[in-house]
Amino acid sequence: QLNDFPPGFLWGASTSAYQVEGAWDEDGKSPSIVDMLDHPVETADFKVASDHYHRFREDVKLFAELGLKAYRFSVAWTRILPNGTGEANQPGLAFYRDLIDELLKHGIEPVVTLYHFDLPYVLEQQGGWSNRQTIDAFVEYADVLFTAFGDKVKYWLTINEQNTMILHPGAIGVPKGGELPTKPVLYQQSHHMLVAQARVMALCHQRCPKGKIGPAINTTSMYQETCHPLDAIAAHNWETLRCWSFLDVAVHGRYNALAWRYLQDRGLAPVIEAGDTELLLQGRPDYVAINYYSTATIAASRGDASDITARAGDQQIMLGEPGVYRAAENPYVDKTPYGWVIDPVGLRLTLRKVYERYHLPILITENGIGAPDQLLSGDIINDDYRIDFMRAHIEQMQLAINDGVDLLGYCPWAAIDLVSTHQGYAKRYGFIYVNRGEQDLRDLRRIKKNSFAWYQRLIASNGQQ
Ligand code: BGP
């Protein structure tokens, strides 16, 4: 007999500001780095996105009908502080105040990400995360939000997928004319993000006594390709570098010893200025948020270029790293239409590992299947593959809870269709379809997919399937 999902379990759904809002230059908003990307003409950009900025009341009404208990969204830094720092933009604050009030009115808990890939372009021009002043800017920005919404928002998230930004910067892209940073630069940026995060977590505890804050790393498990002991070492290496090296600093306030040695050996260790060690120790998360999509399978490195397997268009597949590991195929798992491994049991495994390691409650802040959903006549979207995907993952969540994991909630990606980081509007994730193409905005009408009714029933029964 499995334990039920606990009462108050946060059945939710997620989005991020730049992927859903649109209104990219309205009401005082300045451009962020993602607004300045060079977009292929055939792919939707973020200018209109799902037009949530103008339709948020209609969207929240649908979220309420869906029965959401939580809605995870991000705030666009560029709406709040168009200069990156300095004077707050009142219309920007008003938008999020209205959104939060609308959610609370419908009994939906806001889960607010401070920063989801969309650094203000003005800060990028001053060196972005390579510039230590961006740490102060982030703290200043967070302070504005804690002061404005600290009485209404209980769940805060610091930085979305810092590990994606550092390990796969190409997944987010660089503004027109820019170049991808080199590895030493990326690890220095990462250190600055970690210090900024620690300071913001400490600040949240001062400003918002009832607030809870945590990191949101893309977290997964690595399988070893064979039982060869060197494959086991390779898988362990990569899991450490990809997941624990980021989460360990967030939770324990100090670098993971193996990861630090790895960085040192390759000349990648960041400069740690006086006082940083103390700052890192100041920030303690109240929970750990994880974005989980798939697992990876790893073999021992051959130490040459054959370690790198090219799998176009898929930033989630972890490419190999010569001397560290080689990406391998897993014959036991299916893949999404975009080649992402589907591995519900891997979610249970990952939840167990994160809980065993940190003993903190866990919130799943992303999980889902991107697919080219088809709108059929009669306004029908048969996304039964999405139902199958989520059902299987929810079953494994229940097993993880039964294993002893303290799971706060499940916020799959995405509440509503939005622009994918890479594949524009062709690749959809939502429970709610948005009627638009890549360039052709049609009428942006909202249409419930089959998965909407399924998730609605699931939430109403607190996870009974
Ligand atoms: C995560 C990001 C999200 C979202 C998701 C799906 O890494 O946090 O912003 O984009 O992946 O990725 P994609 O849109 O590339 O399919």
Coordinates of C-alpha atoms and ligand atoms in Angstrom, one line a residue:
Q1 CA 0.0 0.0 0.0
L2 CA 1.5 3.3 -1.1
N3 CA 1.3 6.4 0.9
D4 CA -1.0 9.0 -0.5
F5 CA 0.3 12.4 -1.7
P6 CA 0.4 14.5 1.5
P7 CA -2.4 17.1 2.1
G8 CA -1.4 20.5 0.7
F9 CA 0.8 18.9 -2.0
L10 CA 1.6 21.6 -4.5
W11 CA 0.1 20.4 -7.7
G12 CA 1.2 23.1 -10.0
A13 CA 2.7 24.1 -13.4
S14 CA 5.5 26.3 -14.6
T15 CA 6.5 29.0 -17.1
S16 CA 9.2 31.6 -17.4
A17 CA 8.8 35.3 -18.1
Y18 CA 10.5 35.6 -21.5
Q19 CA 9.0 32.4 -22.9
V20 CA 5.4 33.3 -22.1
E21 CA 4.9 37.0 -21.6
G22 CA 5.6 38.8 -24.8
A23 CA 5.3 42.6 -24.5
W24 CA 9.1 42.5 -24.8
D25 CA 9.5 46.3 -25.0
E26 CA 6.3 47.6 -23.2
D27 CA 5.7 49.6 -20.1
G28 CA 9.3 50.5 -19.5
K29 CA 10.8 47.1 -20.0
S30 CA 14.3 47.1 -21.4
P31 CA 15.8 44.2 -23.5
S32 CA 17.3 41.2 -21.8
I33 CA 19.9 39.0 -23.4
V34 CA 17.3 36.7 -24.8
D35 CA 15.6 39.6 -26.6
M36 CA 18.9 40.2 -28.3
L37 CA 19.5 36.7 -29.7
D38 CA 19.9 36.2 -33.4
H39 CA 16.8 34.2 -34.1
P40 CA 16.5 32.0 -37.2
V41 CA 13.7 33.5 -39.3
E42 CA 11.7 30.2 -39.2
T43 CA 11.6 30.1 -35.4
A44 CA 9.4 32.2 -33.1
D45 CA 11.2 34.8 -31.0
F46 CA 10.1 36.1 -27.7
K47 CA 8.5 39.4 -28.7
V48 CA 4.9 38.2 -28.5
A49 CA 5.4 34.7 -27.1
S50 CA 2.0 33.7 -25.7
D51 CA 1.0 37.2 -25.0
H52 CA 0.5 36.3 -21.3
Y53 CA 1.4 39.9 -20.3
H54 CA -1.9 41.1 -21.8
R55 CA -3.9 37.9 -21.1
F56 CA -2.8 36.9 -17.7
R57 CA -6.2 37.2 -16.1
E58 CA -7.7 34.9 -18.7
D59 CA -4.8 32.5 -18.2
V60 CA -5.0 32.5 -14.4
K61 CA -8.7 31.8 -14.7
L62 CA -7.8 28.7 -16.8
F63 CA -5.2 27.7 -14.3
A64 CA -7.8 27.9 -11.6
E65 CA -10.2 25.8 -13.7
L66 CA -7.4 23.3 -14.0
G67 CA -7.2 23.2 -10.3
L68 CA -3.6 24.3 -9.9
K69 CA -2.5 24.7 -6.3
A70 CA 0.7 26.4 -7.3
Y71 CA 2.0 28.4 -10.3
R72 CA 5.7 28.7 -10.9
F73 CA 6.7 31.7 -13.0
S74 CA 9.7 34.0 -13.3
V75 CA 9.9 37.8 -12.9
A76 CA 11.6 39.6 -15.8
W77 CA 14.4 41.6 -14.1
T78 CA 14.2 44.0 -17.1
R79 CA 10.6 45.0 -16.2
I80 CA 11.6 45.7 -12.6
L81 CA 14.9 47.4 -13.0
P82 CA 15.3 48.4 -16.7
N83 CA 18.8 49.7 -16.0
G84 CA 19.7 46.5 -14.3
T85 CA 20.0 48.4 -11.0
G86 CA 18.6 51.7 -9.8
E87 CA 15.1 53.0 -9.9
A88 CA 12.3 50.5 -10.0
N89 CA 9.9 50.6 -12.9
Q90 CA 6.4 51.0 -11.3
P91 CA 4.4 49.5 -14.3
G92 CA 6.6 46.4 -14.1
L93 CA 6.0 46.0 -10.4
A94 CA 2.3 46.6 -11.0
F95 CA 2.1 43.7 -13.5
Y96 CA 3.5 41.2 -11.1
R97 CA 1.5 42.6 -8.2
D98 CA -1.7 42.1 -10.3
L99 CA -0.6 38.6 -11.3
I100 CA 0.2 37.5 -7.8
D101 CA -3.1 39.0 -6.5
E102 CA -5.0 37.2 -9.2
L103 CA -3.3 33.9 -8.3
L104 CA -4.0 34.3 -4.6
K105 CA -7.6 35.2 -5.3
H106 CA -8.0 31.8 -7.0
G107 CA -6.2 30.0 -4.2
I108 CA -3.0 29.4 -6.3
E109 CA 0.3 29.6 -4.5
P110 CA 2.8 31.8 -6.4
V111 CA 6.2 30.2 -6.8
V112 CA 8.5 33.0 -8.0
T113 CA 11.8 32.5 -9.9
L114 CA 13.9 35.6 -9.6
Y115 CA 16.0 34.9 -12.7
H116 CA 15.3 32.6 -15.5
F117 CA 18.0 33.1 -18.2
D118 CA 17.0 36.7 -19.0
L119 CA 19.8 38.9 -17.7
P120 CA 19.3 42.6 -18.5
Y121 CA 21.2 43.3 -21.7
V122 CA 22.5 46.5 -20.2
L123 CA 24.3 44.4 -17.6
E124 CA 25.6 42.0 -20.2
Q125 CA 27.1 45.0 -22.0
Q126 CA 29.0 45.7 -18.7
G127 CA 30.4 42.2 -18.6
G128 CA 27.3 40.3 -17.4
W129 CA 28.1 37.6 -14.8
S130 CA 31.9 38.1 -15.5
N131 CA 31.6 41.4 -13.7
R132 CA 31.4 41.1 -9.9
Q133 CA 29.1 44.1 -9.9
T134 CA 26.3 41.9 -11.3
I135 CA 26.3 40.2 -7.9
D136 CA 25.3 43.5 -6.2
A137 CA 22.8 44.2 -9.0
F138 CA 21.1 40.8 -8.5
V139 CA 20.9 41.4 -4.7
E140 CA 19.5 44.8 -5.3
Y141 CA 16.9 43.4 -7.7
A142 CA 15.9 40.6 -5.3
D143 CA 15.6 43.2 -2.5
V144 CA 13.0 45.1 -4.6
L145 CA 11.0 42.0 -5.1
F146 CA 11.3 40.8 -1.5
T147 CA 10.2 44.2 -0.3
A148 CA 7.3 44.5 -2.8
F149 CA 6.0 40.9 -2.5
G150 CA 7.5 39.4 0.6
D151 CA 4.1 39.5 2.4
K152 CA 2.4 37.6 -0.4
V153 CA 4.9 35.1 -1.8
K154 CA 6.0 32.2 0.2
Y155 CA 8.1 30.2 -2.3
W156 CA 11.0 31.9 -4.0
L157 CA 13.6 30.4 -6.4
T158 CA 16.9 32.0 -7.0
I159 CA 18.4 31.2 -10.4
N160 CA 16.9 28.8 -12.9
E161 CA 19.3 26.1 -14.1
Q162 CA 22.6 27.7 -13.4
N163 CA 24.2 24.5 -14.5
T164 CA 22.6 24.8 -18.0
M165 CA 24.0 28.3 -18.3
I166 CA 27.5 27.2 -17.3
L167 CA 27.7 23.8 -18.9
H168 CA 25.6 24.4 -22.1
P169 CA 25.7 28.2 -22.7
G170 CA 24.8 27.5 -26.3
A171 CA 21.4 26.3 -25.1
I172 CA 20.5 29.8 -24.0
G173 CA 22.5 31.6 -26.8
V174 CA 24.5 34.7 -26.9
P175 CA 23.3 38.2 -28.1
K176 CA 23.9 39.1 -31.7
G177 CA 27.5 39.7 -32.5
G178 CA 28.6 38.0 -29.2
E179 CA 30.7 34.9 -28.6
L180 CA 30.1 32.0 -26.3
P181 CA 32.3 32.5 -23.2
T182 CA 35.3 30.2 -22.7
K183 CA 35.3 27.7 -19.9
P184 CA 37.4 29.6 -17.5
V185 CA 35.1 32.6 -18.0
L186 CA 32.0 30.5 -17.5
Y187 CA 33.3 29.0 -14.2
Q188 CA 34.2 32.5 -12.9
Q189 CA 30.6 33.6 -13.9
S190 CA 29.3 30.5 -12.0
H191 CA 31.2 31.5 -8.9
H192 CA 29.7 35.0 -9.1
M193 CA 26.2 33.5 -9.5
L194 CA 26.8 31.2 -6.4
V195 CA 27.9 34.2 -4.3
A196 CA 24.9 36.2 -5.6
Q197 CA 22.6 33.3 -4.8
A198 CA 23.9 32.9 -1.3
R199 CA 23.5 36.6 -0.5
V200 CA 20.0 36.6 -1.9
M201 CA 19.0 33.5 0.1
A202 CA 20.3 35.2 3.3
L203 CA 18.5 38.4 2.4
C204 CA 15.2 36.6 1.8
H205 CA 15.4 35.2 5.3
Q206 CA 15.8 38.8 6.7
R207 CA 13.1 40.4 4.6
C208 CA 10.5 37.6 4.3
P209 CA 10.3 35.8 7.7
K210 CA 7.7 33.4 6.2
G211 CA 9.4 33.1 2.9
K212 CA 11.2 29.9 1.7
I213 CA 13.9 30.1 -0.9
G214 CA 15.9 27.5 -2.9
P215 CA 18.0 26.9 -6.0
A216 CA 16.5 25.4 -9.1
I217 CA 19.2 23.3 -10.8
N218 CA 18.5 20.9 -13.7
T219 CA 19.1 17.7 -11.8
T220 CA 19.3 14.2 -13.0
S221 CA 21.0 10.8 -12.5
M222 CA 23.8 9.3 -14.5
Y223 CA 23.8 5.6 -15.4
Q224 CA 27.0 3.8 -16.2
E225 CA 27.0 2.0 -19.6
T226 CA 28.5 -1.3 -18.3
C227 CA 29.6 -2.7 -15.0
H228 CA 33.2 -1.9 -15.9
P229 CA 34.5 -0.1 -12.8
L230 CA 35.9 2.7 -15.0
D231 CA 32.4 3.4 -16.4
A232 CA 31.2 3.7 -12.8
I233 CA 33.9 6.3 -12.1
A234 CA 33.0 8.2 -15.3
A235 CA 29.3 8.3 -14.4
H236 CA 30.1 9.4 -10.9
N237 CA 32.4 12.2 -12.2
W238 CA 29.8 13.5 -14.5
E239 CA 27.0 13.5 -12.0
T240 CA 29.3 15.3 -9.6
L241 CA 30.2 18.0 -12.1
R242 CA 26.8 18.4 -13.6
C243 CA 24.6 18.3 -10.5
W244 CA 26.3 18.1 -7.1
S245 CA 29.0 20.7 -7.8
F246 CA 26.2 23.3 -8.1
L247 CA 23.8 22.1 -5.4
D248 CA 26.5 21.4 -2.8
V249 CA 27.5 25.0 -2.8
A250 CA 23.9 26.2 -2.7
V251 CA 23.1 23.9 0.3
H252 CA 26.4 23.5 2.2
G253 CA 28.0 26.8 1.2
R254 CA 31.2 25.2 0.1
Y255 CA 32.5 23.7 -3.1
N256 CA 32.4 20.0 -3.7
A257 CA 35.9 18.6 -3.2
L258 CA 36.0 16.5 -6.3
A259 CA 34.6 19.2 -8.5
W260 CA 37.0 21.7 -7.1
R261 CA 40.0 19.5 -7.9
Y262 CA 38.6 18.9 -11.4
L263 CA 38.5 22.6 -12.0
Q264 CA 41.9 23.2 -10.5
D265 CA 43.5 20.4 -12.6
R266 CA 42.2 22.1 -15.8
G267 CA 43.0 25.7 -14.9
L268 CA 39.2 26.4 -14.5
A269 CA 39.0 27.1 -10.8
P270 CA 37.5 30.6 -10.3
V271 CA 39.1 33.4 -8.4
I272 CA 37.6 33.5 -4.9
E273 CA 37.9 36.9 -3.4
A274 CA 38.4 37.6 0.3
G275 CA 35.0 37.3 2.0
D276 CA 33.4 35.0 -0.6
T277 CA 33.8 31.9 1.5
E278 CA 31.9 33.5 4.3
L279 CA 29.3 34.8 1.9
L280 CA 28.7 31.4 0.5
L281 CA 28.1 30.0 4.0
Q282 CA 25.5 32.7 4.8
G283 CA 23.0 31.5 2.3
R284 CA 21.0 28.4 3.3
P285 CA 18.1 27.2 1.2
D286 CA 14.8 26.0 2.8
Y287 CA 14.2 23.5 0.0
V288 CA 15.7 22.3 -3.2
A289 CA 13.9 22.7 -6.5
I290 CA 14.8 20.4 -9.3
N291 CA 14.0 20.5 -13.0
Y292 CA 14.0 16.9 -14.2
Y293 CA 13.5 15.9 -17.8
S294 CA 15.7 12.8 -18.5
T295 CA 18.7 10.8 -17.5
A296 CA 22.0 10.2 -19.3
T297 CA 24.1 7.2 -19.7
I298 CA 27.9 7.5 -19.3
A299 CA 30.9 5.4 -20.2
A300 CA 34.6 5.8 -19.5
S301 CA 36.4 8.4 -21.5
R302 CA 38.6 7.4 -24.4
G303 CA 40.4 10.6 -23.8
D304 CA 40.0 11.8 -27.4
A305 CA 37.5 13.5 -29.7
S306 CA 35.4 10.4 -30.0
D307 CA 34.1 11.2 -26.5
I308 CA 32.0 13.9 -28.1
T309 CA 28.8 12.6 -29.7
A310 CA 27.0 15.2 -31.8
R311 CA 23.3 15.1 -31.3
A312 CA 21.9 18.1 -33.0
G313 CA 19.3 20.3 -31.4
D314 CA 19.2 18.6 -28.0
Q315 CA 20.8 20.6 -25.2
Q316 CA 19.6 18.2 -22.6
I317 CA 21.7 15.3 -23.9
M318 CA 25.0 15.7 -22.1
L319 CA 27.7 15.7 -24.7
G320 CA 30.9 13.9 -23.6
E321 CA 33.9 15.6 -22.2
P322 CA 37.3 14.2 -23.2
G323 CA 39.2 12.8 -20.3
V324 CA 36.1 12.7 -18.1
Y325 CA 33.3 10.7 -19.7
R326 CA 31.7 9.6 -22.9
A327 CA 27.9 9.8 -23.5
A328 CA 26.4 6.4 -24.3
E329 CA 23.1 5.1 -25.4
N330 CA 20.6 3.5 -23.0
P331 CA 18.8 0.7 -24.7
Y332 CA 16.1 0.5 -21.9
V333 CA 14.5 3.9 -22.4
D334 CA 12.3 5.6 -25.0
K335 CA 12.8 9.1 -26.3
T336 CA 10.6 12.1 -27.0
P337 CA 10.1 13.3 -30.6
Y338 CA 13.0 15.6 -29.8
G339 CA 15.3 12.8 -28.7
W340 CA 15.1 13.4 -25.0
V341 CA 15.3 10.2 -22.9
I342 CA 12.0 9.4 -21.2
D343 CA 12.9 7.9 -17.8
P344 CA 10.3 8.1 -15.0
V345 CA 12.2 5.7 -12.8
G346 CA 15.1 8.1 -13.1
L347 CA 13.0 10.7 -11.4
R348 CA 12.5 8.4 -8.4
L349 CA 16.2 7.7 -8.3
T350 CA 17.0 11.4 -8.6
L351 CA 14.6 12.4 -5.8
R352 CA 16.1 9.8 -3.5
K353 CA 19.6 11.0 -4.2
V354 CA 18.8 14.6 -3.7
Y355 CA 16.9 13.9 -0.5
E356 CA 19.5 11.6 0.9
R357 CA 22.2 14.1 0.2
Y358 CA 20.6 17.3 1.6
H359 CA 17.7 16.2 3.8
L360 CA 15.7 19.2 2.5
P361 CA 12.1 19.2 1.1
I362 CA 12.1 19.0 -2.7
L363 CA 9.9 20.8 -5.2
I364 CA 9.9 19.6 -8.8
T365 CA 9.8 22.8 -10.8
E366 CA 10.0 21.4 -14.3
N367 CA 9.2 18.1 -15.9
G368 CA 7.4 17.5 -19.2
I369 CA 7.4 16.4 -22.8
G370 CA 7.9 18.8 -25.7
A371 CA 6.0 17.7 -28.7
P372 CA 4.6 19.1 -32.0
D373 CA 1.0 19.0 -30.8
Q374 CA -1.6 19.2 -33.5
L375 CA -4.8 21.2 -33.4
L376 CA -7.5 19.1 -34.9
S377 CA -10.9 20.2 -36.2
G378 CA -13.3 20.8 -33.3
D379 CA -10.6 22.3 -31.2
I380 CA -9.2 19.0 -30.1
I381 CA -5.6 18.4 -29.2
N382 CA -4.9 14.7 -28.6
D383 CA -1.8 14.9 -26.4
D384 CA -2.2 11.5 -24.8
Y385 CA 1.6 11.0 -25.0
R386 CA 1.8 13.9 -22.5
I387 CA -0.7 12.2 -20.2
D388 CA 1.3 8.9 -20.4
F389 CA 4.5 10.8 -19.7
M390 CA 3.2 12.6 -16.6
R391 CA 1.3 9.7 -15.3
A392 CA 4.4 7.6 -15.3
H393 CA 6.4 10.3 -13.6
I394 CA 3.8 10.9 -11.0
E395 CA 3.7 7.2 -10.2
Q396 CA 7.4 7.3 -9.5
M397 CA 7.0 10.4 -7.4
Q398 CA 4.5 8.5 -5.2
L399 CA 7.1 5.6 -4.9
A400 CA 9.7 8.2 -3.9
I401 CA 7.4 9.6 -1.2
N402 CA 6.9 6.1 0.0
D403 CA 10.7 5.7 0.0
G404 CA 10.8 8.5 2.5
V405 CA 11.4 11.5 0.3
D406 CA 9.9 14.8 1.5
L407 CA 8.3 16.1 -1.8
L408 CA 6.5 19.4 -1.6
G409 CA 5.0 19.5 -5.0
Y410 CA 5.1 19.0 -8.8
C411 CA 5.2 21.9 -11.2
P412 CA 5.5 20.4 -14.7
W413 CA 6.6 22.4 -17.7
A414 CA 4.4 24.0 -18.8
A415 CA 1.2 25.5 -17.6
I416 CA 0.5 26.8 -21.1
D417 CA 2.2 26.6 -24.5
L418 CA 5.2 28.9 -24.7
V419 CA 8.3 29.5 -26.8
S420 CA 10.8 26.8 -26.4
T421 CA 14.4 27.8 -25.8
H422 CA 15.4 26.5 -29.2
Q423 CA 12.5 25.1 -31.2
G424 CA 10.2 28.2 -31.1
Y425 CA 6.6 27.3 -31.1
A426 CA 6.9 24.0 -32.9
K427 CA 7.7 22.2 -29.7
R428 CA 4.9 22.6 -27.2
Y429 CA 4.7 21.7 -23.5
G430 CA 1.5 23.2 -22.1
F431 CA -1.8 21.8 -20.8
I432 CA -3.3 24.8 -22.7
Y433 CA -2.8 25.2 -26.4
V434 CA -2.1 28.6 -27.8
N435 CA -3.2 29.1 -31.3
R436 CA -0.2 30.6 -33.1
G437 CA 2.5 29.5 -35.4
E438 CA 6.1 30.5 -35.6
Q439 CA 5.6 33.8 -37.3
D440 CA 1.8 33.7 -37.9
L441 CA 0.2 34.9 -34.6
R442 CA -3.3 33.8 -35.7
D443 CA -5.6 34.7 -32.8
L444 CA -3.5 33.4 -29.8
R445 CA -6.7 31.7 -28.6
R446 CA -6.4 29.4 -25.6
I447 CA -7.6 25.8 -26.1
K448 CA -7.6 23.1 -23.5
K449 CA -5.7 20.0 -24.6
N450 CA -6.7 16.5 -23.5
S451 CA -4.1 16.6 -20.8
F452 CA -6.0 19.5 -19.2
A453 CA -9.0 17.4 -18.2
W454 CA -6.7 14.6 -17.1
Y455 CA -4.5 16.8 -14.9
Q456 CA -7.7 18.5 -13.6
R457 CA -9.0 15.1 -12.4
L458 CA -5.7 14.1 -11.0
I459 CA -5.4 17.3 -8.9
A460 CA -9.0 17.0 -7.7
S461 CA -8.2 13.5 -6.4
N462 CA -4.8 14.6 -4.9
G463 CA -2.9 12.3 -7.3
Q464 CA -5.2 9.2 -7.6
Q465 CA -4.8 7.8 -11.1
Ligands
BGP1 C1 14.6 24.0 -19.2 C2 14.4 25.5 -19.1 C3 13.1 25.9 -19.6 C4 12.5 25.2 -20.8 C5 12.8 23.7 -20.7 C6 12.4 23.0 -22.0 O1 16.0 23.7 -19.3 O2 14.5 25.8 -17.7 O3 13.2 27.3 -19.8 O4 12.9 25.8 -21.9 O5 14.1 23.4 -20.4 O6 13.5 23.2 -22.9 P1 13.2 23.5 -24.4 O7 12.3 24.7 -24.5 O8 14.5 23.7 -25.1 O9 12.5 22.3 -25.0

